[in-house]
XYZ file of C-alpha atoms in Angstrom:
643
model
C 15.048 18.722 -26.894
C 12.389 16.243 -28.007
C 10.508 16.875 -31.378
C 6.558 16.088 -30.414
C 5.335 15.477 -34.057
C 1.750 15.951 -35.443
C 0.638 13.719 -38.182
C 2.662 14.821 -41.459
C 5.528 16.595 -39.657
C 8.988 15.393 -40.163
C 12.097 15.615 -38.350
C 15.836 14.998 -39.046
C 17.328 11.876 -37.414
C 21.073 12.853 -35.866
C 22.022 9.308 -35.775
C 21.318 5.905 -37.709
C 21.210 3.431 -34.531
C 17.991 3.697 -33.221
C 15.173 2.234 -30.989
C 11.360 2.821 -31.507
C 9.373 2.668 -28.421
C 5.598 1.835 -28.557
C 3.577 2.156 -25.623
C -0.221 1.535 -26.223
C -1.917 0.735 -22.925
C -3.406 -2.786 -24.347
C -1.670 -5.600 -26.310
C -0.966 -4.665 -30.085
C 1.182 -6.320 -32.608
C 4.209 -4.177 -33.751
C 5.979 -4.751 -37.251
C 7.880 -2.929 -39.735
C 7.832 -2.976 -43.573
C 11.073 -2.005 -45.938
C 10.056 -0.013 -48.769
C 11.702 1.234 -51.856
C 12.054 4.801 -53.090
C 8.378 4.542 -54.059
C 7.313 3.178 -50.821
C 6.701 -0.406 -52.468
C 7.187 -3.478 -50.468
C 8.172 -6.096 -52.909
C 7.692 -9.516 -50.707
C 7.399 -11.093 -47.375
C 11.059 -10.775 -47.122
C 10.612 -7.061 -46.847
C 8.382 -7.461 -43.681
C 9.608 -7.696 -40.123
C 6.703 -9.287 -37.782
C 6.248 -11.409 -34.853
C 6.460 -14.394 -37.021
C 9.740 -13.357 -38.594
C 11.221 -10.716 -36.518
C 14.862 -10.090 -37.664
C 15.734 -8.307 -40.895
C 19.175 -6.792 -41.727
C 19.207 -3.645 -39.734
C 15.545 -4.105 -38.098
C 14.405 -6.309 -35.178
C 10.884 -6.297 -33.752
C 8.911 -8.129 -31.047
C 7.883 -11.745 -31.149
C 4.536 -11.181 -29.727
C 1.725 -8.706 -28.901
C 2.243 -6.510 -25.789
C 1.051 -3.263 -24.548
C 5.040 -1.742 -24.896
C 7.297 -2.673 -27.670
C 11.016 -1.849 -28.322
C 11.913 -2.048 -32.019
C 15.779 -2.050 -32.817
C 16.697 -0.178 -36.161
C 20.238 0.215 -37.850
C 19.741 2.285 -40.690
C 23.264 1.763 -41.889
C 22.812 -2.149 -41.886
C 19.645 -1.938 -44.127
C 20.114 -2.975 -47.820
C 20.975 -0.214 -50.156
C 17.426 -0.478 -52.116
C 15.689 0.204 -48.796
C 14.670 3.913 -48.744
C 11.697 3.668 -46.213
C 10.922 1.867 -42.947
C 7.213 2.119 -41.755
C 6.300 1.020 -38.430
C 3.014 -0.949 -38.193
C 0.483 -1.440 -35.255
C -2.249 -3.727 -35.112
C -4.799 -5.028 -32.606
C -4.543 -8.884 -32.314
C -7.630 -10.713 -33.369
C -9.579 -13.711 -31.962
C -7.990 -13.193 -28.404
C -11.291 -11.394 -26.862
C -9.472 -8.083 -26.842
C -10.613 -4.652 -28.168
C -11.321 -4.649 -32.260
C -10.872 -1.002 -32.786
C -8.375 1.693 -31.809
C -11.059 4.067 -30.920
C -11.902 1.993 -27.755
C -8.311 2.130 -26.319
C -5.928 4.767 -25.181
C -4.310 6.603 -28.025
C -0.861 4.851 -28.895
C 2.294 6.555 -28.188
C 5.518 6.194 -30.411
C 8.833 7.512 -29.626
C 12.240 7.416 -31.604
C 15.158 7.067 -29.246
C 19.020 6.745 -29.285
C 20.538 3.513 -27.816
C 20.808 5.646 -24.476
C 17.083 6.035 -24.314
C 17.381 9.808 -25.166
C 14.063 10.729 -27.224
C 14.512 12.191 -30.610
C 11.028 12.418 -31.881
C 7.557 11.371 -30.471
C 4.425 11.081 -31.895
C 0.831 10.457 -30.032
C -1.747 8.817 -32.459
C -4.989 10.615 -31.775
C -8.240 10.532 -33.732
C -8.429 6.875 -34.468
C -11.890 5.172 -34.411
C -12.904 2.136 -36.132
C -9.543 1.315 -37.375
C -7.706 -2.038 -36.375
C -4.464 -1.396 -37.897
C -2.533 1.764 -38.175
C 0.970 3.071 -39.833
C 2.242 4.734 -36.850
C 5.399 6.657 -38.646
C 8.276 6.133 -40.869
C 11.805 6.657 -41.249
C 12.668 7.637 -44.715
C 15.960 8.541 -46.728
C 16.330 11.735 -48.783
C 19.426 13.197 -50.271
C 21.454 10.641 -47.911
C 19.730 12.074 -44.971
C 17.423 9.954 -42.640
C 14.234 11.752 -41.335
C 11.242 10.216 -39.339
C 7.631 11.243 -40.501
C 4.747 11.098 -38.175
C 2.023 9.281 -40.382
C -1.006 8.059 -38.298
C -2.856 6.481 -41.127
C -5.366 3.904 -39.934
C -7.161 1.112 -41.594
C -10.561 -0.126 -40.800
C -9.937 -3.084 -42.852
C -7.169 -4.340 -40.590
C -3.758 -5.706 -41.172
C -4.346 -7.194 -44.656
C -5.669 -3.802 -46.019
C -2.686 -2.042 -44.565
C -0.500 -4.475 -46.363
C -1.875 -4.246 -49.342
C -1.989 -0.767 -49.555
C 1.957 -1.077 -49.446
C 1.808 -2.997 -52.739
C 2.462 -6.393 -51.110
C 1.306 -9.164 -53.266
C -1.105 -11.882 -51.205
C -1.304 -9.538 -48.339
C -4.667 -11.183 -46.856
C -2.677 -14.607 -46.333
C 0.494 -12.996 -44.695
C -1.725 -10.684 -42.364
C -3.814 -14.176 -41.510
C -0.456 -15.897 -40.720
C 0.813 -12.887 -38.769
C -2.162 -12.968 -36.555
C -2.013 -16.778 -36.146
C 1.429 -16.592 -34.679
C 0.553 -13.824 -32.430
C -2.729 -15.867 -31.238
C -0.340 -18.864 -30.547
C 2.215 -16.902 -28.681
C -0.469 -15.325 -26.386
C -2.014 -18.736 -25.505
C 1.708 -20.044 -24.448
C 2.192 -16.792 -22.375
C 1.486 -17.075 -18.637
C -1.544 -15.459 -17.194
C -0.825 -12.149 -15.679
C -0.995 -11.716 -11.769
C -3.922 -9.943 -10.543
C -3.672 -6.132 -9.841
C -1.618 -4.843 -7.044
C -3.010 -3.213 -3.989
C -1.800 0.191 -3.318
C 0.757 -1.051 -0.931
C 1.920 -3.896 -3.131
C 4.355 -1.808 -5.173
C 6.195 -1.025 -1.937
C 9.319 -2.368 -0.174
C 11.058 -2.066 3.230
C 9.948 1.079 4.823
C 7.616 2.244 1.776
C 9.735 4.646 -0.268
C 7.414 4.292 -3.073
C 6.526 2.292 -5.790
C 9.094 0.075 -7.467
C 9.864 1.226 -10.881
C 9.643 -1.080 -13.960
C 12.739 -3.118 -14.246
C 12.511 -3.083 -18.177
C 12.700 0.485 -18.450
C 9.395 0.410 -20.428
C 7.083 3.650 -20.151
C 4.232 2.910 -17.950
C 0.772 2.726 -19.729
C -1.268 6.063 -19.814
C -3.263 7.249 -16.914
C -5.657 10.009 -15.973
C -3.492 12.365 -14.254
C -3.991 12.679 -10.209
C -3.898 15.943 -8.383
C -0.610 17.244 -8.093
C -0.638 17.533 -4.094
C -1.839 13.782 -3.944
C 0.701 11.526 -5.322
C -0.495 7.826 -5.859
C 0.378 4.838 -7.140
C -1.141 4.760 -10.641
C -3.662 1.802 -11.478
C -2.985 -0.781 -13.853
C -4.023 -0.346 -17.489
C -7.218 -2.080 -18.772
C -8.557 -3.069 -21.973
C -12.305 -2.133 -21.394
C -14.077 0.912 -19.739
C -14.022 4.374 -20.987
C -11.420 5.683 -23.337
C -8.359 7.268 -21.573
C -7.466 10.619 -22.985
C -4.192 11.168 -20.996
C -1.479 12.090 -22.841
C 0.491 8.842 -23.124
C 3.791 10.651 -22.802
C 2.865 12.249 -19.473
C 3.017 9.837 -16.347
C 0.373 10.145 -13.462
C 2.735 12.798 -11.820
C 3.123 16.486 -12.180
C 6.171 17.746 -14.490
C 9.223 17.866 -12.413
C 9.370 21.074 -10.503
C 12.290 23.668 -11.396
C 15.658 22.887 -9.796
C 16.230 24.314 -6.329
C 18.922 26.944 -7.307
C 17.972 29.774 -5.323
C 19.392 30.296 -1.956
C 17.019 29.841 1.260
C 14.564 32.692 1.761
C 15.000 34.490 4.867
C 11.698 34.906 6.757
C 9.793 38.289 5.874
C 11.880 38.580 2.732
C 10.855 38.319 -0.717
C 11.859 35.217 -2.489
C 14.620 35.618 -5.023
C 13.772 35.111 -8.632
C 15.264 32.175 -10.449
C 15.125 31.543 -14.457
C 13.058 28.309 -15.139
C 11.034 28.708 -11.863
C 7.942 26.693 -13.317
C 6.783 23.524 -13.957
C 8.064 21.628 -17.317
C 9.706 18.772 -18.954
C 12.447 20.919 -20.350
C 14.088 24.110 -19.654
C 12.310 25.859 -22.813
C 9.167 24.354 -21.416
C 9.486 25.862 -17.713
C 10.598 29.083 -19.401
C 7.464 29.292 -21.486
C 5.345 28.595 -18.606
C 7.151 30.849 -16.415
C 6.562 33.752 -18.950
C 3.032 33.236 -19.129
C 2.888 33.100 -15.274
C 4.276 36.521 -15.286
C 1.594 37.734 -17.834
C -0.804 36.163 -15.686
C 0.677 37.999 -12.409
C 0.941 41.323 -14.022
C -2.945 41.294 -15.342
C -3.824 40.055 -11.884
C -2.153 42.692 -9.595
C -3.163 45.592 -12.310
C -6.717 44.338 -12.171
C -6.696 44.321 -8.345
C -5.188 47.747 -8.195
C -7.716 49.288 -10.761
C -10.478 47.747 -8.773
C -9.340 49.143 -5.819
C -9.258 52.437 -7.246
C -12.593 52.381 -8.874
C -13.895 51.350 -5.389
C -12.236 54.265 -3.741
C -13.664 56.436 -5.938
C -17.171 55.160 -5.835
C -16.955 55.007 -1.927
C -16.047 58.855 -1.999
C -18.860 59.616 -4.489
C -21.466 57.933 -2.253
C -20.220 59.559 1.152
C -20.140 62.994 -0.747
C -23.641 62.361 -2.140
C -25.190 61.200 1.110
C -23.790 64.202 2.904
C -24.681 66.943 0.325
C -27.973 65.760 -0.157
C -28.696 67.775 3.192
C -28.931 71.149 2.026
C -27.612 72.423 5.657
C -24.266 70.777 4.838
C -23.653 72.181 1.664
C -22.626 75.704 3.271
C -20.166 76.275 6.188
C -17.137 74.448 7.359
C -19.324 71.200 7.900
C -19.437 70.497 4.229
C -15.810 71.458 3.636
C -14.996 69.013 6.300
C -16.846 66.061 4.970
C -15.348 66.832 1.324
C -11.778 66.665 3.053
C -12.566 63.409 5.068
C -13.881 61.851 2.020
C -11.078 62.692 -0.267
C -8.502 61.510 2.765
C -10.023 58.310 2.953
C -9.960 57.760 -1.013
C -6.242 58.860 -0.830
C -5.653 56.200 1.793
C -7.439 53.418 0.117
C -5.589 54.244 -3.330
C -2.162 54.641 -1.430
C -2.534 51.328 0.033
C -3.499 49.827 -3.488
C -0.448 51.500 -5.110
C 1.802 50.192 -2.459
C 0.645 46.582 -3.087
C 0.957 47.134 -6.738
C 4.422 48.711 -6.447
C 5.671 45.519 -4.326
C 4.182 42.914 -6.776
C 5.731 45.024 -9.995
C 9.250 45.102 -8.122
C 9.074 41.483 -7.751
C 8.189 41.042 -11.362
C 10.790 43.552 -12.655
C 13.269 41.493 -10.687
C 11.992 38.405 -12.095
C 11.992 39.775 -15.735
C 15.730 40.863 -15.180
C 16.612 37.098 -14.266
C 14.447 35.193 -17.054
C 15.299 37.759 -20.131
C 19.115 36.768 -20.127
C 18.235 32.977 -19.851
C 15.910 32.784 -22.614
C 16.697 30.751 -25.806
C 16.876 32.534 -29.125
C 13.259 31.942 -30.099
C 11.869 33.528 -27.071
C 14.801 36.189 -27.022
C 14.646 39.806 -28.105
C 17.077 40.812 -30.955
C 19.295 42.673 -28.172
C 19.775 39.544 -26.287
C 23.520 38.143 -26.274
C 22.142 34.844 -27.018
C 21.911 35.785 -30.866
C 25.962 36.191 -30.885
C 26.215 32.573 -30.568
C 23.444 31.467 -32.478
C 23.592 28.072 -34.507
C 21.068 26.726 -36.843
C 18.686 24.447 -34.630
C 18.036 20.804 -35.143
C 14.422 20.873 -34.252
C 11.679 23.196 -33.876
C 11.079 25.000 -30.739
C 7.743 25.300 -28.940
C 7.087 29.005 -29.270
C 8.175 31.984 -31.045
C 8.591 35.465 -29.781
C 6.676 38.110 -31.820
C 6.889 41.350 -29.723
C 6.249 42.377 -26.102
C 3.236 43.318 -24.161
C 3.207 45.953 -21.096
C 0.573 47.927 -19.243
C 0.327 51.747 -18.375
C 1.069 51.127 -14.899
C 4.659 49.949 -15.574
C 5.388 50.836 -19.132
C 9.166 49.632 -18.502
C 8.066 46.122 -17.678
C 7.808 44.073 -20.712
C 6.233 40.511 -20.915
C 7.547 38.538 -24.226
C 4.475 37.637 -26.335
C 4.837 34.091 -27.543
C 3.016 32.102 -30.025
C 3.023 28.135 -30.557
C 4.624 26.748 -33.224
C 3.723 25.709 -36.037
C 1.943 28.979 -36.593
C -1.977 28.222 -36.071
C -2.746 31.321 -38.016
C -1.106 33.896 -40.142
C 0.115 37.510 -39.272
C -1.095 40.965 -40.689
C 1.341 43.767 -40.322
C -1.423 46.907 -39.949
C 0.274 49.766 -41.961
C -2.867 51.888 -41.518
C -2.471 55.447 -40.268
C -5.900 55.039 -38.518
C -4.735 52.048 -36.865
C -3.706 53.749 -33.825
C -2.748 56.829 -32.335
C 0.940 56.220 -32.854
C 0.531 55.471 -36.376
C -1.418 58.780 -37.028
C 1.607 60.828 -36.326
C 3.723 59.028 -38.867
C 3.887 59.744 -42.691
C 2.114 57.126 -44.589
C 5.098 56.173 -46.674
C 7.363 55.927 -43.450
C 4.593 53.809 -42.007
C 4.624 51.266 -44.741
C 8.309 51.044 -44.390
C 8.248 50.510 -40.843
C 5.743 47.902 -41.444
C 7.626 46.117 -44.044
C 10.838 46.104 -41.784
C 8.877 44.430 -39.221
C 7.630 41.636 -41.278
C 11.259 41.143 -42.391
C 12.256 40.643 -38.898
C 9.424 37.987 -38.142
C 10.372 36.129 -41.271
C 14.184 36.090 -40.007
C 13.290 34.725 -36.902
C 10.979 32.084 -38.130
C 13.956 31.164 -40.474
C 16.423 31.228 -37.640
C 14.309 28.998 -35.405
C 13.594 26.331 -37.865
C 16.151 23.620 -39.036
C 17.867 24.016 -42.341
C 15.663 23.382 -45.086
C 12.474 22.992 -43.133
C 11.337 26.612 -43.857
C 11.012 28.536 -46.847
C 9.942 32.205 -47.652
C 8.285 33.465 -50.687
C 7.621 37.310 -51.205
C 5.045 39.223 -53.265
C 5.976 42.740 -53.807
C 3.909 44.000 -56.966
C 5.240 47.163 -57.378
C 8.630 46.436 -56.059
C 8.142 49.383 -53.369
C 9.579 47.062 -50.620
C 13.106 46.517 -52.057
C 15.077 48.423 -49.335
C 13.173 46.702 -46.503
C 13.650 43.188 -48.251
C 17.340 43.610 -48.637
C 18.720 41.600 -45.762
C 16.635 38.612 -46.992
C 17.599 38.979 -50.788
C 21.346 39.608 -49.885
C 21.620 36.506 -47.801
C 19.897 34.311 -50.333
C 17.464 32.672 -47.778
C 14.292 33.374 -50.035
C 12.998 30.641 -51.882
C 13.056 32.895 -55.054
C 13.401 36.440 -56.264
C 10.329 38.738 -54.864
C 7.410 38.181 -57.238
C 6.183 41.562 -59.046
C 3.516 42.455 -61.144
C 0.420 40.743 -61.996
C 2.230 37.634 -63.628
C 4.542 37.332 -60.525
C 1.489 37.385 -58.151
C -0.196 35.023 -60.063
C 2.602 32.648 -60.215
C 3.523 32.535 -56.745
C -0.279 32.182 -55.487
C -0.745 29.203 -57.984
C 2.323 27.435 -56.666
C 1.353 27.427 -52.993
C -2.249 27.010 -53.872
C -1.173 23.612 -55.667
C 0.865 22.653 -52.579
C -1.986 23.032 -50.202
C -4.048 21.109 -52.628
C -1.680 18.265 -53.125
C -0.910 18.030 -49.311
C -4.393 18.111 -48.345
C -5.288 15.119 -50.890
C -2.439 13.037 -49.843
C -3.147 13.233 -46.204
C -7.179 12.493 -46.802
C -5.878 9.596 -48.934
C -3.461 8.559 -46.776
C -0.881 8.479 -49.618
C 1.862 10.955 -48.454
C 4.295 8.683 -50.660
C 2.201 9.688 -53.763
C 3.331 13.494 -53.362
C 5.833 14.714 -56.307
C 9.388 14.494 -55.560
C 9.869 18.368 -56.207
C 7.168 19.114 -53.854
C 8.914 21.166 -50.941
C 7.121 19.526 -47.623
C 8.715 22.053 -45.357
C 6.982 24.943 -43.923
C 6.192 27.781 -46.252
C 5.952 31.593 -45.349
C 4.207 34.067 -47.822
C 5.064 37.689 -47.182
C 2.770 39.981 -49.065
C 3.122 43.736 -49.593
C 0.827 46.437 -50.675
C -2.206 44.232 -50.779
C -4.476 44.373 -52.719
C -2.220 46.443 -55.324
C -1.680 43.634 -58.097
C -4.128 41.619 -57.080
C -7.095 40.415 -59.354
C -10.327 38.669 -58.051
C -9.016 35.209 -58.969
C -5.567 36.125 -56.828
C -7.715 37.768 -53.853
C -9.719 34.224 -53.764
C -6.302 32.422 -53.604
C -5.015 34.261 -51.008
C -8.180 33.915 -48.832
C -7.857 30.115 -49.591
C -4.342 29.998 -48.554
C -5.284 32.009 -45.177
C -7.966 29.377 -44.437
C -6.414 26.095 -45.354
C -2.771 26.795 -45.529
C -1.702 26.779 -41.697
C -3.220 23.199 -41.454
C -0.536 21.928 -44.213
C 2.031 24.258 -43.381
C 1.533 27.400 -45.559
C 1.472 30.771 -43.690
C 0.744 34.095 -44.669
C 2.487 37.466 -43.320
C 0.629 40.454 -44.833
C 1.523 43.995 -44.655
C -1.524 45.916 -45.544
C -3.812 48.638 -44.903
C -7.334 47.596 -44.858
C -8.587 50.767 -45.919
C -6.836 50.039 -49.265
C -8.894 47.103 -49.784
C -12.281 48.973 -48.992
C -13.602 48.574 -52.297
C -14.031 44.729 -51.636
C -16.265 45.546 -48.778
C -17.353 42.585 -46.610
C -15.866 39.928 -48.856
C -12.566 40.613 -47.245
C -13.704 40.419 -43.484
C -13.019 36.514 -42.987
C -9.381 37.202 -44.302
C -8.818 40.040 -41.678
C -10.482 37.895 -38.894
C -8.395 34.692 -39.627
C -5.059 36.771 -39.213
C -3.432 37.760 -36.001
C -3.145 41.739 -36.234
C -0.042 43.336 -34.941
C 1.442 47.012 -35.553
C 4.928 48.405 -36.810
C 4.594 50.811 -33.986
C 3.248 50.542 -30.210
C -0.377 50.390 -30.137
C -2.798 49.008 -27.272
C -5.099 47.145 -29.658
C -4.783 43.521 -27.875
C -7.664 43.021 -25.751
C -7.592 40.665 -22.661
C -11.155 39.353 -21.902
C -10.005 37.826 -18.747
C -9.646 41.048 -16.854
C -10.598 43.642 -19.576
C -7.179 45.143 -19.995
C -5.896 46.440 -23.379
C -2.382 45.593 -23.665
C 0.103 47.607 -25.415
C 1.922 45.449 -28.117
C 5.566 46.443 -28.965
C 7.052 45.045 -32.279
C 10.606 43.558 -32.100
C 13.219 45.918 -33.289
C 16.974 45.285 -33.743
C 19.206 47.739 -31.831
C 20.260 50.724 -33.589
C 23.401 50.161 -35.787
C 23.369 46.394 -35.061
C 24.071 43.912 -37.514
C 22.595 40.924 -35.772
C 19.783 40.289 -38.596
C 22.475 40.058 -41.039
C 24.459 37.724 -39.308
C 21.908 35.486 -38.351
C 20.684 35.242 -41.891
C 24.121 34.492 -43.010
C 24.417 31.567 -40.894
C 20.798 30.362 -41.990
C 21.973 30.392 -45.599
C 25.278 28.920 -44.978
C 23.561 25.957 -43.371
C 20.991 25.277 -46.213
C 21.929 22.573 -48.661
C 21.788 23.330 -52.647
C 18.329 22.297 -53.563
C 17.706 19.902 -56.362
C 16.605 21.367 -59.603
């Protein structure tokens, strides 16, 4: 599965011989610099550009073009090279665009020699910049990784080279642009745009595919029912906001694995029966399609029942408004007829609902066994064959949803990764009717076990060493629930207790957020301290606000607000009533977190149709050791950390 990176995210490279493909929609200059362990470029001989396209282990294009292929052999690089930075710049003096904000967002893909995509990155958010450091390949602990950079420079190529420590950067930038200008002047003028039929041959079987295998320039998507030949890319006009990775066609349809449907019989459900570029994406879209189908058919049933009740009330009111019909057999007949009409309408609505529910139940029975580990429940057999993944999945299952019309039909609740907000496991007894029937101490234990299950799932779906878990347990009351995490050795450190432990963990994570934010704003990701863990971080907080002073509360609010954007996430186990002394000060904190419960509760509102969905937390099967087995594999895959 291809890793679609966002700015600052990294991904482990599974091989050392690579191609880096660039699609920009307009001619750009592509090059690469070699840097030492500090990212410094020591001279012109450390730069591959159109005027000097070959270096040991590296080759770039010889002129500006809308599409590029850069060849990289990491094993052939000099031993002193620890970083390869891919650079893009707009050519000057050729009458083209002068800033990236006026063209389509460039798209960069790291692929194997067979063309299989390993990681991709779309350089969004550029405006006045005319040069950009797109991505970098870097070596850490003998392992090569790719990081999405996306750092633009309004000062152009010379400013970008100077930022990498190159002496006399302006002279080299000028010579590169001169070489590009001469190459473009020697190039043949491109033919005029083709007519819609110009790309067809023979009997007209469709447009001729590009012979060089390059990805076509990004174009606005067309209606899915109207396949057309995309127009050629231009350098003027409005900005094209289409995803450069998506061609002007719909995602591939699901494979036709289902047998032909006989007339009059419902279609047999098939796992992955949705559009998408991978099986995981098709399953993700299918699950949300099931959610929408259940919401829609339930809303139709409830609306029909409300209409039947309202119609009966109107008929009774209209009939009984005549005093003569209130006594005798006439009034009884009217009541019976009105109730009969209501029962007929509600019966037909229930038949339609049952038919749709039966189809959804059959679909769920097919989809659930086919789910990958990130989408699957703990009782799914996929966990018995679990292996630590090489890349981050697109989403994570955090529980199930159902409606009272069919309590047994559960729809997985999926959230996209990386997490965009923290999670709050509400352990208050006033949170729901089910919680009110449980002892307070038992409810807190269930809430902490729920948090541990979520943390274990996050650890399991991330690649090794790319996700760390910290725990704050001020009074040590959660030792039993935390045992699976502690015994397996997957925690970043022992659970912090006492006021000192709380302050230490919060200070560490607050410092990380500050440093990463400053590095991103300054475009100096290389300046981060070597001991800083750049992987995703999760902080489990138990018994809040016990052990928290005013400074700690402020730091926690800061992590909730600023942490997710730089990979620091909260998983809080708390009762809001315990923090009532803070008053409205903590209202922004609670609103910033996704609230879930350790027991079933219908607190998730659906504004689309007005339903209140019942949330079911994830639970391991009774007596199962699947959680411990998965955590043991996660721990075994982790490399010893540097001191």
